[in-house]
């Protein structure tokens, strides 16, 4: 024992002359080891075991006399029964309370979750029968600068076996692990996190510092406003606005009054701002390449009756390279109406209507802000990417596809879990600040997720030279294609060799996606018809998805354990789609929030019915958000835009392939000319 103790203390940095038997008695060593946190004990056991014990000769595992067997299963069954946890690393250890544990052997679960680990009981130590324990590990990776992969293992759980096991066989039986489980109560594909539980992943350490740095300057501002409100002395909206940093629109008004409310700026933000979205041609002006339409169908959803959220139909026209609004049609409910499909009165406004035109534009901006938050941002990026993240974590371990996708999927479930109570849900900010009720928001999100599919997606073509967003999106999409093609050229044979994991990944995606949703208007006007005004490149295949009963929104990649012709290309398309929304698309929608949603009177998530209706001047306090919602809105907009960590180019965790970093950096000047600082694009969604 004393010789082992000397070797152990030497490994800790004690000099040989200091390592005497009475320097640290075995009992003291045991107390020191027992005081360590579990993860530090594991580290000591793993790192120092070879120094404490004399090296063992290399042995053929097949010659070892004992075997431990078992099967790993997901906690929750699927429609066909238990779901095997395939290709997890399993280690067998001898627990030694008060001293470093003894490593006995390791193995991997097979395709059906079974494992068998051969070991030598003598490795537990002289006169010691092993106290068996299984430890489970998932793979992690980093890239070296030359693109080579370095694999590591992260412990995710353990299972205690018998003490003083003297036999040569032990069956742990079927073990259930609550690992990346789907929430069976959620209508969307969401990760199950129990009320007092934590997700099976964590933010990178630097992200917490980034959040503190971004929020600290404005946290006291919000607290001061809320304190004033609670004391019965609420600040005016002008004071709330003035206390926060100056956003784009406030700066524009200070430098050139009226500029941020102009028709030209209104259209420019639909091209290149936070609101940038698909611009269909105007179906009422067939064949005209300069006429466009945006439509926001809010009357389809339950509303609170306090806020006014009409259907908004915006017609725009390109004039000398500028996108200008020419007509806005509002489908207004009666004040207090809450039911979906309530009767509406349609009112049309044009630039000739003066103050009412300005009020209609404001209503359209509010509508676009809510649509962006629920659609382009929360729906198409956050919740859409989460369904791919859950399926990938459940299934991709041996397949090198993990190296390509996981850097872009690693933290989205964490931020989405926070958003479930912070932004949506009964007390979420969107629920309180907009016209949509909790049920209305849930229905809208189901409809949105029902319209997203990787199959056939490509960014829409620019509508004019000044359409910077579309030009940047196409550049990023092209570079992603080059990156993914190079990855498959390097690892494609291994991807195909482990196609079973792709099959299970695909099955999980399809099984847990929502039914495809095609509204009645599109079924009547587009599905199965020639509709050249309708931009199809960013939408799912309506001819395929509009059938009855509706198929799943997400298309399958494969139905077999080996790739059929065309399925590798389908997988490459899916990877391109997922990375695009986890990086570029999220960055564009999220990072511009302070510019486009940093002034309460310019835009918000909701306007209230006032004494004089809703089409009134901006300053009318009966219509504008109250001070508590105003300060919370500005706090959220700043926090979302300014909290950034995990940039692709910085590659802080070295998990992004350096080729993608090099590709994007080489085109930084092109992105800058289009209004995007490529250094601000994160590799994953974590805010």
mmCIF file of N, CA, C and O in Angstrom, residues 146-199:
data_model
loop_
_atom_site.group_PDB
_atom_site.id
_atom_site.type_symbol
_atom_site.label_atom_id
_atom_site.label_comp_id
_atom_site.label_asym_id
_atom_site.label_seq_id
_atom_site.Cartn_x
_atom_site.Cartn_y
_atom_site.Cartn_z
ATOM 1 N N UNK A 146 -5.678 21.595 -38.808
ATOM 2 C CA UNK A 146 -5.586 20.935 -40.108
ATOM 3 C C UNK A 146 -6.850 20.168 -40.470
ATOM 4 O O UNK A 146 -6.890 19.469 -41.484
ATOM 5 N N UNK A 147 -7.880 20.265 -39.638
ATOM 6 C CA UNK A 147 -9.140 19.604 -39.922
ATOM 7 C C UNK A 147 -9.276 18.220 -39.348
ATOM 8 O O UNK A 147 -10.342 17.600 -39.476
ATOM 9 N N UNK A 148 -8.227 17.713 -38.695
ATOM 10 C CA UNK A 148 -8.329 16.391 -38.078
ATOM 11 C C UNK A 148 -9.192 16.467 -36.822
ATOM 12 O O UNK A 148 -9.176 17.459 -36.098
ATOM 13 N N UNK A 149 -9.903 15.383 -36.557
ATOM 14 C CA UNK A 149 -10.848 15.347 -35.447
ATOM 15 C C UNK A 149 -10.192 14.760 -34.206
ATOM 16 O O UNK A 149 -9.460 13.769 -34.288
ATOM 17 N N UNK A 150 -10.467 15.363 -33.070
ATOM 18 C CA UNK A 150 -10.036 14.832 -31.773
ATOM 19 C C UNK A 150 -11.301 14.457 -31.004
ATOM 20 O O UNK A 150 -12.131 15.315 -30.697
ATOM 21 N N UNK A 151 -11.464 13.177 -30.709
ATOM 22 C CA UNK A 151 -12.645 12.682 -29.996
ATOM 23 C C UNK A 151 -12.401 12.645 -28.492
ATOM 24 O O UNK A 151 -11.329 12.242 -28.037
ATOM 25 N N UNK A 152 -13.370 13.069 -27.723
ATOM 26 C CA UNK A 152 -13.359 12.923 -26.274
ATOM 27 C C UNK A 152 -14.717 12.363 -25.858
ATOM 28 O O UNK A 152 -15.616 12.191 -26.687
ATOM 29 N N UNK A 153 -14.840 12.082 -24.551
ATOM 30 C CA UNK A 153 -16.063 11.460 -24.063
ATOM 31 C C UNK A 153 -16.596 12.214 -22.860
ATOM 32 O O UNK A 153 -15.842 12.589 -21.968
ATOM 33 N N UNK A 154 -17.885 12.422 -22.846
ATOM 34 C CA UNK A 154 -18.557 13.119 -21.757
ATOM 35 C C UNK A 154 -19.463 12.147 -21.026
ATOM 36 O O UNK A 154 -20.315 11.503 -21.628
ATOM 37 N N UNK A 155 -19.255 12.070 -19.710
ATOM 38 C CA UNK A 155 -20.067 11.154 -18.919
ATOM 39 C C UNK A 155 -21.483 11.685 -18.791
ATOM 40 O O UNK A 155 -21.705 12.852 -18.469
ATOM 41 N N UNK A 156 -22.459 10.807 -19.029
ATOM 42 C CA UNK A 156 -23.856 11.230 -18.991
ATOM 43 C C UNK A 156 -24.681 10.476 -17.953
ATOM 44 O O UNK A 156 -25.849 10.809 -17.735
ATOM 45 N N UNK A 157 -24.095 9.462 -17.302
ATOM 46 C CA UNK A 157 -24.878 8.714 -16.325
ATOM 47 C C UNK A 157 -24.115 7.511 -15.818
ATOM 48 O O UNK A 157 -22.998 7.212 -16.264
ATOM 49 N N UNK A 158 -24.699 6.802 -14.876
ATOM 50 C CA UNK A 158 -24.085 5.603 -14.299
ATOM 51 C C UNK A 158 -25.168 4.708 -13.718
ATOM 52 O O UNK A 158 -26.307 5.128 -13.515
ATOM 53 N N UNK A 159 -24.786 3.482 -13.451
ATOM 54 C CA UNK A 159 -25.693 2.500 -12.857
ATOM 55 C C UNK A 159 -24.896 1.619 -11.910
ATOM 56 O O UNK A 159 -23.909 0.983 -12.302
ATOM 57 N N UNK A 160 -25.294 1.580 -10.646
ATOM 58 C CA UNK A 160 -24.592 0.761 -9.651
ATOM 59 C C UNK A 160 -25.008 -0.698 -9.777
ATOM 60 O O UNK A 160 -26.195 -1.011 -9.905
ATOM 61 N N UNK A 161 -24.020 -1.561 -9.730
ATOM 62 C CA UNK A 161 -24.255 -2.985 -9.710
ATOM 63 C C UNK A 161 -24.009 -3.545 -8.318
ATOM 64 O O UNK A 161 -23.976 -2.804 -7.332
ATOM 65 N N UNK A 162 -23.776 -4.846 -8.214
ATOM 66 C CA UNK A 162 -23.624 -5.474 -6.901
ATOM 67 C C UNK A 162 -22.275 -5.155 -6.260
ATOM 68 O O UNK A 162 -21.278 -4.912 -6.941
ATOM 69 N N UNK A 163 -22.253 -5.170 -4.929
ATOM 70 C CA UNK A 163 -21.004 -5.060 -4.174
ATOM 71 C C UNK A 163 -20.387 -6.448 -4.031
ATOM 72 O O UNK A 163 -21.091 -7.465 -3.958
ATOM 73 N N UNK A 164 -19.032 -6.466 -3.988
ATOM 74 C CA UNK A 164 -18.287 -7.710 -3.745
ATOM 75 C C UNK A 164 -18.794 -8.851 -4.636
ATOM 76 O O UNK A 164 -19.140 -9.935 -4.173
ATOM 77 N N UNK A 165 -18.838 -8.550 -5.932
ATOM 78 C CA UNK A 165 -19.339 -9.545 -6.884
ATOM 79 C C UNK A 165 -18.252 -10.582 -7.153
ATOM 80 O O UNK A 165 -17.195 -10.275 -7.713
ATOM 81 N N UNK A 166 -18.515 -11.802 -6.767
ATOM 82 C CA UNK A 166 -17.509 -12.857 -6.920
ATOM 83 C C UNK A 166 -17.721 -13.736 -8.129
ATOM 84 O O UNK A 166 -16.876 -14.592 -8.419
ATOM 85 N N UNK A 167 -18.816 -13.588 -8.850
ATOM 86 C CA UNK A 167 -19.077 -14.443 -10.007
ATOM 87 C C UNK A 167 -18.340 -13.974 -11.253
ATOM 88 O O UNK A 167 -17.721 -12.902 -11.282
ATOM 89 N N UNK A 168 -18.434 -14.758 -12.295
ATOM 90 C CA UNK A 168 -17.785 -14.429 -13.557
ATOM 91 C C UNK A 168 -18.789 -13.885 -14.580
ATOM 92 O O UNK A 168 -18.395 -13.557 -15.694
ATOM 93 N N UNK A 169 -20.044 -13.776 -14.212
ATOM 94 C CA UNK A 169 -21.045 -13.206 -15.100
ATOM 95 C C UNK A 169 -21.996 -12.326 -14.296
ATOM 96 O O UNK A 169 -22.332 -12.647 -13.153
ATOM 97 N N UNK A 170 -22.368 -11.223 -14.910
ATOM 98 C CA UNK A 170 -23.412 -10.401 -14.290
ATOM 99 C C UNK A 170 -24.181 -9.694 -15.393
ATOM 100 O O UNK A 170 -23.590 -9.079 -16.296
ATOM 101 N N UNK A 171 -25.503 -9.789 -15.317
ATOM 102 C CA UNK A 171 -26.375 -9.149 -16.299
ATOM 103 C C UNK A 171 -27.072 -7.968 -15.631
ATOM 104 O O UNK A 171 -27.869 -8.161 -14.706
ATOM 105 N N UNK A 172 -26.761 -6.777 -16.089
ATOM 106 C CA UNK A 172 -27.412 -5.581 -15.562
ATOM 107 C C UNK A 172 -28.857 -5.459 -16.021
ATOM 108 O O UNK A 172 -29.604 -4.619 -15.515
ATOM 109 N N UNK A 173 -29.240 -6.277 -17.004
ATOM 110 C CA UNK A 173 -30.603 -6.238 -17.508
ATOM 111 C C UNK A 173 -30.856 -5.035 -18.398
ATOM 112 O O UNK A 173 -29.935 -4.390 -18.907
ATOM 113 N N UNK A 174 -32.123 -4.693 -18.580
ATOM 114 C CA UNK A 174 -32.519 -3.547 -19.410
ATOM 115 C C UNK A 174 -32.492 -2.283 -18.554
ATOM 116 O O UNK A 174 -33.203 -2.176 -17.562
ATOM 117 N N UNK A 175 -31.643 -1.336 -18.935
ATOM 118 C CA UNK A 175 -31.466 -0.096 -18.188
ATOM 119 C C UNK A 175 -32.074 1.061 -18.973
ATOM 120 O O UNK A 175 -31.767 1.256 -20.155
ATOM 121 N N UNK A 176 -32.925 1.818 -18.332
ATOM 122 C CA UNK A 176 -33.587 2.957 -18.967
ATOM 123 C C UNK A 176 -32.803 4.237 -18.649
ATOM 124 O O UNK A 176 -32.559 4.554 -17.492
ATOM 125 N N UNK A 177 -32.440 4.980 -19.704
ATOM 126 C CA UNK A 177 -31.754 6.251 -19.530
ATOM 127 C C UNK A 177 -32.646 7.380 -20.048
ATOM 128 O O UNK A 177 -33.083 7.342 -21.202
ATOM 129 N N UNK A 178 -32.941 8.380 -19.230
ATOM 130 C CA UNK A 178 -33.729 9.537 -19.697
ATOM 131 C C UNK A 178 -32.840 10.456 -20.526
ATOM 132 O O UNK A 178 -32.374 11.499 -20.074
ATOM 133 N N UNK A 179 -32.614 10.079 -21.773
ATOM 134 C CA UNK A 179 -31.597 10.718 -22.614
ATOM 135 C C UNK A 179 -32.246 11.373 -23.828
ATOM 136 O O UNK A 179 -32.790 10.707 -24.694
ATOM 137 N N UNK A 180 -32.223 12.721 -23.898
ATOM 138 C CA UNK A 180 -32.769 13.461 -25.025
ATOM 139 C C UNK A 180 -34.174 12.963 -25.387
ATOM 140 O O UNK A 180 -34.459 12.597 -26.520
ATOM 141 N N UNK A 181 -35.038 12.985 -24.390
ATOM 142 C CA UNK A 181 -36.391 12.494 -24.582
ATOM 143 C C UNK A 181 -37.296 13.582 -25.166
ATOM 144 O O UNK A 181 -37.178 14.766 -24.842
ATOM 145 N N UNK A 182 -38.219 13.163 -26.011
ATOM 146 C CA UNK A 182 -39.245 14.070 -26.515
ATOM 147 C C UNK A 182 -40.300 14.308 -25.430
ATOM 148 O O UNK A 182 -40.636 13.400 -24.669
ATOM 149 N N UNK A 183 -40.805 15.539 -25.395
ATOM 150 C CA UNK A 183 -41.874 15.864 -24.464
ATOM 151 C C UNK A 183 -43.192 15.322 -25.030
ATOM 152 O O UNK A 183 -43.673 15.819 -26.055
ATOM 153 N N UNK A 184 -43.775 14.303 -24.389
ATOM 154 C CA UNK A 184 -44.994 13.708 -24.958
ATOM 155 C C UNK A 184 -46.208 14.615 -24.880
ATOM 156 O O UNK A 184 -47.214 14.357 -25.550
ATOM 157 N N UNK A 185 -46.142 15.694 -24.099
ATOM 158 C CA UNK A 185 -47.290 16.589 -23.960
ATOM 159 C C UNK A 185 -47.218 17.786 -24.902
ATOM 160 O O UNK A 185 -48.191 18.533 -25.019
ATOM 161 N N UNK A 186 -46.095 17.984 -25.564
ATOM 162 C CA UNK A 186 -45.921 19.161 -26.424
ATOM 163 C C UNK A 186 -46.436 18.874 -27.831
ATOM 164 O O UNK A 186 -46.158 17.808 -28.379
ATOM 165 N N UNK A 187 -47.147 19.811 -28.444
ATOM 166 C CA UNK A 187 -47.618 19.591 -29.820
ATOM 167 C C UNK A 187 -46.493 19.657 -30.841
ATOM 168 O O UNK A 187 -46.616 19.117 -31.935
ATOM 169 N N UNK A 188 -45.392 20.328 -30.493
ATOM 170 C CA UNK A 188 -44.226 20.411 -31.364
ATOM 171 C C UNK A 188 -43.158 19.445 -30.869
ATOM 172 O O UNK A 188 -43.249 18.902 -29.762
ATOM 173 N N UNK A 189 -42.127 19.233 -31.671
ATOM 174 C CA UNK A 189 -41.000 18.395 -31.250
ATOM 175 C C UNK A 189 -40.156 19.186 -30.271
ATOM 176 O O UNK A 189 -39.324 20.005 -30.658
ATOM 177 N N UNK A 190 -40.371 18.950 -28.979
ATOM 178 C CA UNK A 190 -39.658 19.677 -27.924
ATOM 179 C C UNK A 190 -38.974 18.694 -26.993
ATOM 180 O O UNK A 190 -39.450 17.578 -26.769
ATOM 181 N N UNK A 191 -37.874 19.143 -26.420
ATOM 182 C CA UNK A 191 -37.145 18.322 -25.469
ATOM 183 C C UNK A 191 -37.895 18.262 -24.144
ATOM 184 O O UNK A 191 -38.412 19.279 -23.665
ATOM 185 N N UNK A 192 -37.952 17.086 -23.548
ATOM 186 C CA UNK A 192 -38.582 16.931 -22.243
ATOM 187 C C UNK A 192 -37.610 17.373 -21.154
ATOM 188 O O UNK A 192 -36.531 16.813 -21.007
ATOM 189 N N UNK A 193 -38.008 18.396 -20.403
ATOM 190 C CA UNK A 193 -37.253 18.844 -19.233
ATOM 191 C C UNK A 193 -38.247 18.934 -18.092
ATOM 192 O O UNK A 193 -39.202 19.719 -18.151
ATOM 193 N N UNK A 194 -38.072 18.110 -17.069
ATOM 194 C CA UNK A 194 -39.011 18.108 -15.955
ATOM 195 C C UNK A 194 -38.906 19.412 -15.174
ATOM 196 O O UNK A 194 -37.916 20.148 -15.284
ATOM 197 N N UNK A 195 -39.922 19.679 -14.371
ATOM 198 C CA UNK A 195 -40.008 20.967 -13.687
ATOM 199 C C UNK A 195 -38.774 21.268 -12.855
ATOM 200 O O UNK A 195 -38.283 22.389 -12.837
ATOM 201 N N UNK A 196 -38.247 20.292 -12.162
ATOM 202 C CA UNK A 196 -37.071 20.495 -11.336
ATOM 203 C C UNK A 196 -35.805 19.947 -11.985
ATOM 204 O O UNK A 196 -34.763 19.860 -11.357
ATOM 205 N N UNK A 197 -35.902 19.550 -13.259
ATOM 206 C CA UNK A 197 -34.767 18.944 -13.931
ATOM 207 C C UNK A 197 -33.975 19.945 -14.747
ATOM 208 O O UNK A 197 -34.271 21.135 -14.793
ATOM 209 N N UNK A 198 -32.926 19.447 -15.376
ATOM 210 C CA UNK A 198 -32.093 20.262 -16.245
ATOM 211 C C UNK A 198 -31.910 19.540 -17.569
ATOM 212 O O UNK A 198 -31.940 18.308 -17.628
ATOM 213 N N UNK A 199 -31.719 20.285 -18.660
ATOM 214 C CA UNK A 199 -31.496 19.645 -19.960
ATOM 215 C C UNK A 199 -30.202 18.834 -19.962
ATOM 216 O O UNK A 199 -29.298 19.085 -19.141
#
